[in-house]
PDB file of C-alpha atoms in Angstrom:
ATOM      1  CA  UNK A   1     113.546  83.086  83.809  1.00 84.00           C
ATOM      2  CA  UNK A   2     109.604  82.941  83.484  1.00 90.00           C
ATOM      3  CA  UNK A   3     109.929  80.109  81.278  1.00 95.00           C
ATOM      4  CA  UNK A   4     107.306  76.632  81.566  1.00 98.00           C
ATOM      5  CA  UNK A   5     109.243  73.375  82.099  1.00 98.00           C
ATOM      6  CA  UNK A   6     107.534  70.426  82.215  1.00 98.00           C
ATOM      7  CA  UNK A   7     107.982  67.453  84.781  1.00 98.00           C
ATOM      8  CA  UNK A   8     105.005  65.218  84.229  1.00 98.00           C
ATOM      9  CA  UNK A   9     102.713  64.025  81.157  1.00 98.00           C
ATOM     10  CA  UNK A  10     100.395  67.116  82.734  1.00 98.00           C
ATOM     11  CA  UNK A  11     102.371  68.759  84.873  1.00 98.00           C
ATOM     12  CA  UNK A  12     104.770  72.100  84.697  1.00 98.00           C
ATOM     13  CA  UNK A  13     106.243  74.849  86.730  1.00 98.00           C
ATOM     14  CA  UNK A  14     106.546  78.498  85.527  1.00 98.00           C
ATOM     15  CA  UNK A  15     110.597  78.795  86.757  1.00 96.00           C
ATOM     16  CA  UNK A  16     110.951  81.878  88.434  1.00 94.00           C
ATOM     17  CA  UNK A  17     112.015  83.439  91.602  1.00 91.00           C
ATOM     18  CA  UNK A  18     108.698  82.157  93.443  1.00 95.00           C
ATOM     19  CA  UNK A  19     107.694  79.037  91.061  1.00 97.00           C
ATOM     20  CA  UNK A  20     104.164  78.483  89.750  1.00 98.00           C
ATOM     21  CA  UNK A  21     103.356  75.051  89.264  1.00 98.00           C
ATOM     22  CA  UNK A  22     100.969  74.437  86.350  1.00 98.00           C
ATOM     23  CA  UNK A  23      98.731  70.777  86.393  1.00 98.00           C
ATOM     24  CA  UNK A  24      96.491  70.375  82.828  1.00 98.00           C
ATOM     25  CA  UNK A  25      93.226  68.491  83.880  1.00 98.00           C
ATOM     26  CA  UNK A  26      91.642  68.026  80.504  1.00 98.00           C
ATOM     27  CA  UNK A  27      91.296  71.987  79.310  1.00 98.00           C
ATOM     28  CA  UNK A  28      91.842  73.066  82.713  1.00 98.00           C
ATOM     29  CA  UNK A  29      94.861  74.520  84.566  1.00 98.00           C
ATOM     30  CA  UNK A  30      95.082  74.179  88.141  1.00 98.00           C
ATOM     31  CA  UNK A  31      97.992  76.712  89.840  1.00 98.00           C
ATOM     32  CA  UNK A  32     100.656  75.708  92.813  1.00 98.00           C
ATOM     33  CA  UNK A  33     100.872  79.576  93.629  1.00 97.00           C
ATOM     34  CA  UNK A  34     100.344  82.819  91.767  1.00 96.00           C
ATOM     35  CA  UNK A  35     103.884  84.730  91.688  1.00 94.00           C
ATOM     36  CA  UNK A  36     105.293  86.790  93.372  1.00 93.00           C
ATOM     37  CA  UNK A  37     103.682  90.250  91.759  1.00 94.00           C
ATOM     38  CA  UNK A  38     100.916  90.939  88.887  1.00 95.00           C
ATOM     39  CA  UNK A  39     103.658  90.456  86.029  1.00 96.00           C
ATOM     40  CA  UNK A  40     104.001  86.741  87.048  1.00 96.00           C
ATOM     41  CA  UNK A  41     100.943  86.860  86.812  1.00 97.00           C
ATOM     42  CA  UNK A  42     100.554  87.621  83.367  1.00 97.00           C
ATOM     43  CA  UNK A  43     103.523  85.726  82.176  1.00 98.00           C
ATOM     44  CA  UNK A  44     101.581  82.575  83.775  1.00 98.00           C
ATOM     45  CA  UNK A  45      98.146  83.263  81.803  1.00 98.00           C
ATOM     46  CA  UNK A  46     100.558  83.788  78.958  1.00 98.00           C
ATOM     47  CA  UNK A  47     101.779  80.061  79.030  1.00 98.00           C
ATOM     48  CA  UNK A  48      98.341  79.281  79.848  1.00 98.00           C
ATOM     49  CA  UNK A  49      97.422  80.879  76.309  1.00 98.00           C
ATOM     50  CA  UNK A  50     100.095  79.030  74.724  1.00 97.00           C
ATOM     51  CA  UNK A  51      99.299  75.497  76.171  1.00 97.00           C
ATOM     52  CA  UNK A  52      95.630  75.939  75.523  1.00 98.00           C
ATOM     53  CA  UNK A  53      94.303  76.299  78.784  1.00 98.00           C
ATOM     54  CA  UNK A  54      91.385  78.124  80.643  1.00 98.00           C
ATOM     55  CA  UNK A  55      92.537  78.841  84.244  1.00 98.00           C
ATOM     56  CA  UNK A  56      90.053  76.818  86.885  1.00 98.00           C
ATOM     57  CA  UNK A  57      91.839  77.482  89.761  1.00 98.00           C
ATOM     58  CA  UNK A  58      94.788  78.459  91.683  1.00 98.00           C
ATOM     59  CA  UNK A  59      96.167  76.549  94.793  1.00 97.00           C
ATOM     60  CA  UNK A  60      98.199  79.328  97.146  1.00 96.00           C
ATOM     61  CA  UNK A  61     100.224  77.267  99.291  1.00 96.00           C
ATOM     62  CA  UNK A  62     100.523  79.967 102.085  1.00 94.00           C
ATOM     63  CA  UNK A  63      99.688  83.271 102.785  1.00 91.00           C
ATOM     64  CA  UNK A  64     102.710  84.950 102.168  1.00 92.00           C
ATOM     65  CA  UNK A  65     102.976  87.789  99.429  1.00 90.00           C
ATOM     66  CA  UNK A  66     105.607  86.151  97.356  1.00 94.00           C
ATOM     67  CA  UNK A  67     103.270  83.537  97.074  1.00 94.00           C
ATOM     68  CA  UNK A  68      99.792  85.299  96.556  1.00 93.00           C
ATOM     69  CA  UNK A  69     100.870  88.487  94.885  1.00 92.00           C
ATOM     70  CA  UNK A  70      99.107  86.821  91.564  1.00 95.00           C
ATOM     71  CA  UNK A  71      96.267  85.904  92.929  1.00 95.00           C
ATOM     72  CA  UNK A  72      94.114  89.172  92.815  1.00 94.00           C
ATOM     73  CA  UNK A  73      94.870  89.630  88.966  1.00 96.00           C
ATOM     74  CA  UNK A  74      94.331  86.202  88.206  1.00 98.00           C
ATOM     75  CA  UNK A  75      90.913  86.463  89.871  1.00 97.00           C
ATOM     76  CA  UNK A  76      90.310  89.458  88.346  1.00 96.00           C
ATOM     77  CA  UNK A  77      90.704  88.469  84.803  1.00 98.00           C
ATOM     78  CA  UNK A  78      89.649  84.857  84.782  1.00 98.00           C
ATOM     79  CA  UNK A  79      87.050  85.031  87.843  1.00 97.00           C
ATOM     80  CA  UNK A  80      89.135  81.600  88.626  1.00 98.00           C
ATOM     81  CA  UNK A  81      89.026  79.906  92.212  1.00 97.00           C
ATOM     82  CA  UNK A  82      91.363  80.855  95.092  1.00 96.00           C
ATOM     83  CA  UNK A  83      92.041  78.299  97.683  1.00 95.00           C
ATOM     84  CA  UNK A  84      93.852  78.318 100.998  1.00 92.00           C
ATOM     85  CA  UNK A  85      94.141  76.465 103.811  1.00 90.00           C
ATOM     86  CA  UNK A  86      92.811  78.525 106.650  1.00 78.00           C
ATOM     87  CA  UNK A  87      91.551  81.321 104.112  1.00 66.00           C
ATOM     88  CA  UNK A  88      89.050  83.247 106.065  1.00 57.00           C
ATOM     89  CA  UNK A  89      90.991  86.038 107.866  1.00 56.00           C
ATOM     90  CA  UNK A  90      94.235  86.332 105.350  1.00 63.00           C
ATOM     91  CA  UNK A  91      92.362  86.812 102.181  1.00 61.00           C
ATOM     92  CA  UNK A  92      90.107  89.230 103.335  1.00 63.00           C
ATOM     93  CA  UNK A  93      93.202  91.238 105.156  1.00 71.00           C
ATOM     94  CA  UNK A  94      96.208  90.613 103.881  1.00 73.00           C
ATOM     95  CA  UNK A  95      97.670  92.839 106.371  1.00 78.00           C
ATOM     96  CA  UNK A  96      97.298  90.261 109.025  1.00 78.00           C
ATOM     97  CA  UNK A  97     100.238  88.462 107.432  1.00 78.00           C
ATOM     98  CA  UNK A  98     102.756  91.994 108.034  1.00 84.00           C
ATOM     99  CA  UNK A  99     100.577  92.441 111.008  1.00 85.00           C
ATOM    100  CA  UNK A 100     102.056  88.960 112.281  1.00 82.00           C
ATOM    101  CA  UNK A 101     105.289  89.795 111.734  1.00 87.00           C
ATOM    102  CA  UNK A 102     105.491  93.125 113.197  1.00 89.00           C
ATOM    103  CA  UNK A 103     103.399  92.483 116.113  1.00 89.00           C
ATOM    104  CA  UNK A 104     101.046  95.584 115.099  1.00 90.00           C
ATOM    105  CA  UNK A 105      99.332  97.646 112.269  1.00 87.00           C
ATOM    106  CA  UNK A 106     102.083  97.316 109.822  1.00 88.00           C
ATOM    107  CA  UNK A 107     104.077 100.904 109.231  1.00 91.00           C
ATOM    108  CA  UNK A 108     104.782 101.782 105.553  1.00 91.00           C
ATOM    109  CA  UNK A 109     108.390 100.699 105.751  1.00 91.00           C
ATOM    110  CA  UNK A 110     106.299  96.793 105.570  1.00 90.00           C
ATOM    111  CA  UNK A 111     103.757  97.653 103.156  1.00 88.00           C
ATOM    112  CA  UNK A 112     105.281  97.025 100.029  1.00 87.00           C
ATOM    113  CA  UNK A 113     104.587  93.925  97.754  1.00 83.00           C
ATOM    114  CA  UNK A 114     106.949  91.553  99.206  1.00 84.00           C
ATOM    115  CA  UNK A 115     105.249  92.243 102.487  1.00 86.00           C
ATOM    116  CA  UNK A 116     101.807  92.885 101.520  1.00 80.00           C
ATOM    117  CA  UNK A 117      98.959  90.940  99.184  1.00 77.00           C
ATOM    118  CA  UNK A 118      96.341  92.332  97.793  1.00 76.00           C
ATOM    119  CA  UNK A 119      93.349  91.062  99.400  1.00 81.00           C
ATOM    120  CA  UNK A 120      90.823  88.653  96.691  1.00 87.00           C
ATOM    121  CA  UNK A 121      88.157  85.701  97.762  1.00 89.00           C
ATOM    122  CA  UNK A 122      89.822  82.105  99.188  1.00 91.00           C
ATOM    123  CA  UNK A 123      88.141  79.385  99.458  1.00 92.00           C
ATOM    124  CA  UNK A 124      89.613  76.438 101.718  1.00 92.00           C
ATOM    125  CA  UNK A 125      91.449  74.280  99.548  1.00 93.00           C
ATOM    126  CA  UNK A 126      91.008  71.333 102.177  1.00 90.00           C
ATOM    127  CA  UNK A 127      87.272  71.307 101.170  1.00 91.00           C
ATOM    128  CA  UNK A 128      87.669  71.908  97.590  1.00 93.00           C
ATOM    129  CA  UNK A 129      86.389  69.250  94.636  1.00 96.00           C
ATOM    130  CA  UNK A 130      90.286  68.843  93.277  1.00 97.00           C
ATOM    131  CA  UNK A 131      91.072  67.115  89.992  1.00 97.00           C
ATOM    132  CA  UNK A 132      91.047  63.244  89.928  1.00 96.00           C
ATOM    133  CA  UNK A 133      94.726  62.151  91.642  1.00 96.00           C
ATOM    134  CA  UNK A 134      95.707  65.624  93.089  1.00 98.00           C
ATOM    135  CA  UNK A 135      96.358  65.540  96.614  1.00 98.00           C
ATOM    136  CA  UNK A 136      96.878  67.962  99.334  1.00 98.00           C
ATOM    137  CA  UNK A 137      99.009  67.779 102.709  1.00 98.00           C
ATOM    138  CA  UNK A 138      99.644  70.539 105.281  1.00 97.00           C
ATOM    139  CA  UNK A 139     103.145  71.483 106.091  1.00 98.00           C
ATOM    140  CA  UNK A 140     103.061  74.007 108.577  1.00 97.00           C
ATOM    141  CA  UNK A 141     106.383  75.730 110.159  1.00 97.00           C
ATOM    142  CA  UNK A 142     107.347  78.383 107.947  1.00 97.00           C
ATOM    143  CA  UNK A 143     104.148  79.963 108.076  1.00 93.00           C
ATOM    144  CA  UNK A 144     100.382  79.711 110.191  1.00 90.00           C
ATOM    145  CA  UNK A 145      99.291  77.485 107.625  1.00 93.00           C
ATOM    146  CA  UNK A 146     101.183  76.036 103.931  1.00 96.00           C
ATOM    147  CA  UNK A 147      99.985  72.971 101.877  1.00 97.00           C
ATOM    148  CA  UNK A 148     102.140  70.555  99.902  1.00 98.00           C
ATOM    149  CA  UNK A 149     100.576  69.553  96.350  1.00 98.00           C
ATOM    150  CA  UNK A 150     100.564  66.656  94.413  1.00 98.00           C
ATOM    151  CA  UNK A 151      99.776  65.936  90.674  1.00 98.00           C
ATOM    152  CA  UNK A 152      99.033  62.998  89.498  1.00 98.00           C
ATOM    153  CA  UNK A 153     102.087  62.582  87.786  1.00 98.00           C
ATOM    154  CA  UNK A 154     103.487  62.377  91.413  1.00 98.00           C
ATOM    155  CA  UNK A 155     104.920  65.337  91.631  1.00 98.00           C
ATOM    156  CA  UNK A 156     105.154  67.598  94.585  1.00 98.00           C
ATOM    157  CA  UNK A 157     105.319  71.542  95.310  1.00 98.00           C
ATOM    158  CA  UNK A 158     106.183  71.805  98.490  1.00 98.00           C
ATOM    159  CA  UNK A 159     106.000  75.608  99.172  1.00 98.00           C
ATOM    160  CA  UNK A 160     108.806  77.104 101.510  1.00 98.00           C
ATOM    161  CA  UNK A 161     109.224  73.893 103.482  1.00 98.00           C
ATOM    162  CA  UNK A 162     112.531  73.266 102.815  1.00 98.00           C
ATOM    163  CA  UNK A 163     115.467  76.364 102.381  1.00 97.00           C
ATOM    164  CA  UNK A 164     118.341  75.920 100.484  1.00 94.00           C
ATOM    165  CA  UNK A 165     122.240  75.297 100.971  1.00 92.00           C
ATOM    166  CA  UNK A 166     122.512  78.641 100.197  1.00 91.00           C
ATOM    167  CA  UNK A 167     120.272  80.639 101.761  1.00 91.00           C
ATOM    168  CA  UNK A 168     121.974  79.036 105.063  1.00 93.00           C
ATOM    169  CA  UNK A 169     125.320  80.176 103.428  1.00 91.00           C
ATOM    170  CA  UNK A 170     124.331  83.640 102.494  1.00 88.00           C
ATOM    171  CA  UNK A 171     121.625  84.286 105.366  1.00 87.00           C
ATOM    172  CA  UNK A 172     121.853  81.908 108.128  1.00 91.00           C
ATOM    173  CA  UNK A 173     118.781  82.378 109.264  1.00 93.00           C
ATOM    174  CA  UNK A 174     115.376  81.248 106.993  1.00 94.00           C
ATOM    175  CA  UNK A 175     111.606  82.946 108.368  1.00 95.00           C
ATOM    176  CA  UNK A 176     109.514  80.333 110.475  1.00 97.00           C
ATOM    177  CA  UNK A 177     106.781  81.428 112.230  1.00 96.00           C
ATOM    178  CA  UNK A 178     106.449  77.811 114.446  1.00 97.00           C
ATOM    179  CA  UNK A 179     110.038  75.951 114.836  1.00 98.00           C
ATOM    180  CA  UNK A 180     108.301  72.896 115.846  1.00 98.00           C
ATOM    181  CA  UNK A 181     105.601  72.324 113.036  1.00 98.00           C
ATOM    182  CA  UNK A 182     108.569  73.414 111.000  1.00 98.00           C
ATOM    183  CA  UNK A 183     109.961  70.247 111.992  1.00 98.00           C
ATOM    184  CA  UNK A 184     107.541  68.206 112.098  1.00 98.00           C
ATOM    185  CA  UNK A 185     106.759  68.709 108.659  1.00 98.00           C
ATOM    186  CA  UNK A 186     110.251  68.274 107.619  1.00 98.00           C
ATOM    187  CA  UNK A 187     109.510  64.847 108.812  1.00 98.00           C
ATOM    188  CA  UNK A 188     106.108  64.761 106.879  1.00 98.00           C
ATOM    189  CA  UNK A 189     108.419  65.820 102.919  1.00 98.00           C
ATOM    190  CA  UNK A 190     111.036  62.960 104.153  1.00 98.00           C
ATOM    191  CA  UNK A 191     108.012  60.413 104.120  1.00 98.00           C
ATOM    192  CA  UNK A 192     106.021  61.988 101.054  1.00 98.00           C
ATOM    193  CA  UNK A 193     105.976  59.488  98.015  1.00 96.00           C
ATOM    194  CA  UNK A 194     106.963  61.191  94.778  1.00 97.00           C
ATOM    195  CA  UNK A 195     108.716  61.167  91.171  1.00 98.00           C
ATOM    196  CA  UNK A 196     109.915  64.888  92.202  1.00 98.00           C
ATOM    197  CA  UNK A 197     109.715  67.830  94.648  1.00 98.00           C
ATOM    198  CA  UNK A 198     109.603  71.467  93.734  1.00 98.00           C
ATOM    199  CA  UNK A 199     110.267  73.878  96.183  1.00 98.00           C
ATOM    200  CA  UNK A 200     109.119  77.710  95.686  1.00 96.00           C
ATOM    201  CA  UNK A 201     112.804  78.981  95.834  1.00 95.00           C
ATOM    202  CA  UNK A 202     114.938  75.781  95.624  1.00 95.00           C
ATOM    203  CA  UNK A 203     116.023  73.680  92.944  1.00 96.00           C
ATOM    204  CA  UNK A 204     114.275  70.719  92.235  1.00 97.00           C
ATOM    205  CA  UNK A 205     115.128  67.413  93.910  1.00 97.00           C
ATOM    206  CA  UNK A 206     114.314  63.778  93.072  1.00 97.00           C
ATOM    207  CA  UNK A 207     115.233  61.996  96.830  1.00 96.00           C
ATOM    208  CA  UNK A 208     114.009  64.676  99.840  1.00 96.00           C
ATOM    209  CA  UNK A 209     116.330  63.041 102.654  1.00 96.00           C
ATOM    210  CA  UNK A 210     119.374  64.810 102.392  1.00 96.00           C
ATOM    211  CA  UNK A 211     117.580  68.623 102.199  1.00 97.00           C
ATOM    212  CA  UNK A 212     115.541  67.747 105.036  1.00 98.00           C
ATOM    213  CA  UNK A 213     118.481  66.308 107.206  1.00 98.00           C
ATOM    214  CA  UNK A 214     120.280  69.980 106.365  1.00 97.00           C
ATOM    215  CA  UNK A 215     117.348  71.955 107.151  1.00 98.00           C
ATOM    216  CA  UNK A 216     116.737  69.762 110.317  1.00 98.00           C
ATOM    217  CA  UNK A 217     120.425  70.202 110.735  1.00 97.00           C
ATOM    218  CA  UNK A 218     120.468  73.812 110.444  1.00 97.00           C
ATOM    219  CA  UNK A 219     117.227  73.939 113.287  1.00 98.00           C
ATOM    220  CA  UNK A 220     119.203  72.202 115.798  1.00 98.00           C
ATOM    221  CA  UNK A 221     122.008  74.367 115.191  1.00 97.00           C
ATOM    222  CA  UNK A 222     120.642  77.630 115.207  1.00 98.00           C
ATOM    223  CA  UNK A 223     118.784  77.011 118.524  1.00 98.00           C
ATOM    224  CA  UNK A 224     122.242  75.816 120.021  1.00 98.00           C
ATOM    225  CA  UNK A 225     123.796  79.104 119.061  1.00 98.00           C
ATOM    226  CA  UNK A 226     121.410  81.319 120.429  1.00 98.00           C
ATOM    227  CA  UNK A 227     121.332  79.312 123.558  1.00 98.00           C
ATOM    228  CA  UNK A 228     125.258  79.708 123.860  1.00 98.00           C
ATOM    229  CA  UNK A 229     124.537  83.795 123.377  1.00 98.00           C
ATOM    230  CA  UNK A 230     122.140  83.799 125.833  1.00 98.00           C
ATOM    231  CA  UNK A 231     124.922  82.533 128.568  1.00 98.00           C
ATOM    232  CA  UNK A 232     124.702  85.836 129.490  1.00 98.00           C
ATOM    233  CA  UNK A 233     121.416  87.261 130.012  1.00 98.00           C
ATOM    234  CA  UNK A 234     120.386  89.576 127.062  1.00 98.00           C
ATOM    235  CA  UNK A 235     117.329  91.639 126.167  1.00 98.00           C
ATOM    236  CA  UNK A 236     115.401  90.887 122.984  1.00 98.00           C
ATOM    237  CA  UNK A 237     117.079  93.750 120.848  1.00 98.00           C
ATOM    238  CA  UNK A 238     120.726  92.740 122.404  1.00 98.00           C
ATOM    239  CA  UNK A 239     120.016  89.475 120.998  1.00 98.00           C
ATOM    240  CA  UNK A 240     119.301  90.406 118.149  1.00 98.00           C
ATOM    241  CA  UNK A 241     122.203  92.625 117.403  1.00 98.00           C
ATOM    242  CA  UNK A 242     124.856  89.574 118.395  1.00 98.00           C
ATOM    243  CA  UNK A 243     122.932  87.633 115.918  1.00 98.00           C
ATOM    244  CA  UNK A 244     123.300  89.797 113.308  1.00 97.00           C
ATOM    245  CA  UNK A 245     127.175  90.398 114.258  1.00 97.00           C
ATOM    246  CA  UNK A 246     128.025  87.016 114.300  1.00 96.00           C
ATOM    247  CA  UNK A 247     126.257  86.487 111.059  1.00 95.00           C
ATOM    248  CA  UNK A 248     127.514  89.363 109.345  1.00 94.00           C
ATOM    249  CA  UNK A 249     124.229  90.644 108.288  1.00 94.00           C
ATOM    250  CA  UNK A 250     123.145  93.809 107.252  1.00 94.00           C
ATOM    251  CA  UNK A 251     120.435  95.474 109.510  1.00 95.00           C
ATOM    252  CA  UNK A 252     117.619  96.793 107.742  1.00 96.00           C
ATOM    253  CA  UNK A 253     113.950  97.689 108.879  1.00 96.00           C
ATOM    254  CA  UNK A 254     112.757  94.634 107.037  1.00 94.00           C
ATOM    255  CA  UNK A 255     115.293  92.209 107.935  1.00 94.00           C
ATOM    256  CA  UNK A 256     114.838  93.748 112.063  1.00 96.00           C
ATOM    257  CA  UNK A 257     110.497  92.190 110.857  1.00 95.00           C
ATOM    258  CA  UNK A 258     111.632  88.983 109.289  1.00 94.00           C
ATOM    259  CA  UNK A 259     114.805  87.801 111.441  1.00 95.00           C
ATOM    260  CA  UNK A 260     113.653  89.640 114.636  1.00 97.00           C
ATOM    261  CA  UNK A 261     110.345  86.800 114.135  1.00 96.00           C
ATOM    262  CA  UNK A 262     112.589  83.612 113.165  1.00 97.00           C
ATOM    263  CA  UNK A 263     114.652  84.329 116.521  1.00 98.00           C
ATOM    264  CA  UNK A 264     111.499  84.913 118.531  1.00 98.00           C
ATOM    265  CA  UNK A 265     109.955  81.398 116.864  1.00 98.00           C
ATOM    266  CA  UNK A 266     113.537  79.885 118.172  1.00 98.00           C
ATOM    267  CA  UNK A 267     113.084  81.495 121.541  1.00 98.00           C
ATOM    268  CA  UNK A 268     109.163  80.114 121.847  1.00 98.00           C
ATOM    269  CA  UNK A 269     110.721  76.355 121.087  1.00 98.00           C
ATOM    270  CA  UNK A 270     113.509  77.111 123.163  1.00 98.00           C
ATOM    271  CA  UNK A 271     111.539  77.878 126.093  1.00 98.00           C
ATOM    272  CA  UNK A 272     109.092  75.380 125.320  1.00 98.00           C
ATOM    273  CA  UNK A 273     112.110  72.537 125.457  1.00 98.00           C
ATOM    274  CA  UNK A 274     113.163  74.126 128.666  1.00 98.00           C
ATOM    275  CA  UNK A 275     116.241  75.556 127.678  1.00 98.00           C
ATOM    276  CA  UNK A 276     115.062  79.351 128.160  1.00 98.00           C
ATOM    277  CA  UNK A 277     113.739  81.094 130.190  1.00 98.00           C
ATOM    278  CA  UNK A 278     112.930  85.203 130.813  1.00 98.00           C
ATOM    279  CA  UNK A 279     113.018  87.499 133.878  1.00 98.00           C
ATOM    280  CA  UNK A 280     112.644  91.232 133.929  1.00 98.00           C
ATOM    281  CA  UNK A 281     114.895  93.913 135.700  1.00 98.00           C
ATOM    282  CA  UNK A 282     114.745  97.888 135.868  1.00 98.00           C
ATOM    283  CA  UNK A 283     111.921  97.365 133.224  1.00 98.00           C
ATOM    284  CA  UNK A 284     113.377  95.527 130.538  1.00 98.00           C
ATOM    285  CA  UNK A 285     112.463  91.731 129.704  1.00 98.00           C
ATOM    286  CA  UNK A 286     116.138  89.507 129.574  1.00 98.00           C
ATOM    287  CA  UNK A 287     115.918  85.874 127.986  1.00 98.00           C
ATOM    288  CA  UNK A 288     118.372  83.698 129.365  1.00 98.00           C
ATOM    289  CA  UNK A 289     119.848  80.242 128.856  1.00 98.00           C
ATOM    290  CA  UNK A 290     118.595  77.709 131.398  1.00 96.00           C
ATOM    291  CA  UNK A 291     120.988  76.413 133.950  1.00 83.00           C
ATOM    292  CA  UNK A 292     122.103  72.933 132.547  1.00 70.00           C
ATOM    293  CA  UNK A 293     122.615  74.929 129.094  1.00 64.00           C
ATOM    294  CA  UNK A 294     124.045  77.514 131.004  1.00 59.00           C
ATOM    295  CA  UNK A 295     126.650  75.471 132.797  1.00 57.00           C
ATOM    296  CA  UNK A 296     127.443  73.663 129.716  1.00 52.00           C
ATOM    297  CA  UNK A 297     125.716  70.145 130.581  1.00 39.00           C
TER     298      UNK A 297
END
């Protein structure tokens, strides 16, 4: 755990449970991500002390805690760049992210680290001056806005666009905030060119097809599901409770913020595809399947 491996002539990750890629531009390091709290953070600029490296700049992939909980302290004690696609609003109030999710000013049960950043200065990577053969892509889906990375040893961190065999084992459900873009940049990793892909939380992979057909898989199957529950009319919280049922999950106040938003992102492209629809009764809001899903056509 915490420990650099390198992949590339100039390129490394810090392994951990939210990886940190590392790129060496000369006497520069250039970050995929920042950890997940401050003491990644200071186990990165330890490596970077050990490889030789001044930090230039760190590349957050998306706006998600796990992913910027670095940031602030590697801003604070390098003055190093922070970019971001989309950066205005996020950086300046991280709570927008829990805000998202919650649907409101977040309550305290959401404000702890794995919810919450701490807010620093972004830039927007998609206008930044990046190192000779570095390459950005966006690959919206699990969140507003994420970016996929290259190095120039062709390799690729990929953020949270692809979720592992075993999160769909243990879990079942992954966060998205957009199912569609979600898919659509599935499609956009399958066609990336590359020695190697690093996820955030998955292992690395050399060939992308056969993640992205099981996360594409799992998409198609989870909206399929919830369309068979909602044979029967059921409000939003009724839904939810099946889910978790069927699923055998655990019900907590943060799992209710993150699952409660991945069914709602399945119920937008649900409804979108015409497969869903809503009416309200005695003042409560139903979701039901539509009638050819209904009637089993």
């Amino acid at each position: 755990m915490y420990e650099c491996v390198q992949v590339g002539k100039d390129t490394f990750f810090m392994d951990c449970p939210s990886r940190v890629g590392i790129f060496r531009d000369g006497d520069a390091a250039w970050l995929i991500d920042s950890g997940s709290d401050k003491d990644a953070a200071k186990k990165v600029l330890g490596i970077l002390s050990e490889l030789g490296l001044r930090l230039e700049a760190a590349i957050v992939t998306h706006f998600h805690a796990d992913h910027t909980g670095g940031a602030a302290l590697l801003q604070q004690r390098t003055g190093c760049r922070l970019l971001l696609a989309e950066p205005t609003a996020p950086g300046a109030f991280p709570e927008i992210n829990t805000a998202l999710l919650y649907g409101a000013h977040p309550p305290k049960p959401l404000k702890g680290k794995f919810f919450l950043a701490q807010s620093a200065r972004y830039e927007a990577a998609e206008n930044a001056d990046l190192p000779e053969g570095m390459l950005l892509t966006r690959l919206d889906g699990h969140a507003f806005a994420m970016l996929g990375v290259r190095t120039r040893d062709q390799v690729w961190f990929i953020g949270d666009s692809v979720a592992s065999e075993h999160t769909f084992e243990k879990y079942k459900l992954t966060y998205l905030y957009d199912v569609e873009k979600f898919l659509q940049s599935l499609d956009t990793v399958a066609s990336l060119e590359g020695k190697l892909f690093v996820p955030a939380h998955v292992a690395p992979f050399e060939r992308a097809e056969d993640i992205v057909e099981r996360n594409r898989r799992w998409v198609y199957e989870t909206g399929d599901f919830l369309t068979e529950l909602l044979k029967t009319p059921l409000t939003f919280e009724s839904l939810l409770k099946r889910v978790f049922d069927q699923y055998a999950l655990q019900m907590t106040f943060g799992q209710h913020t993150l699952l409660g938003a991945t069914v709602r992102a399945f119920l937008t492209w649900l409804m979108d595809a015409g497969r869903v629809s809503y009416f309200c009764e005695d003042n409560l809001l139903y979701w039901k399947a539509a009638e050819q899903d209904a009637e089993g056509r």
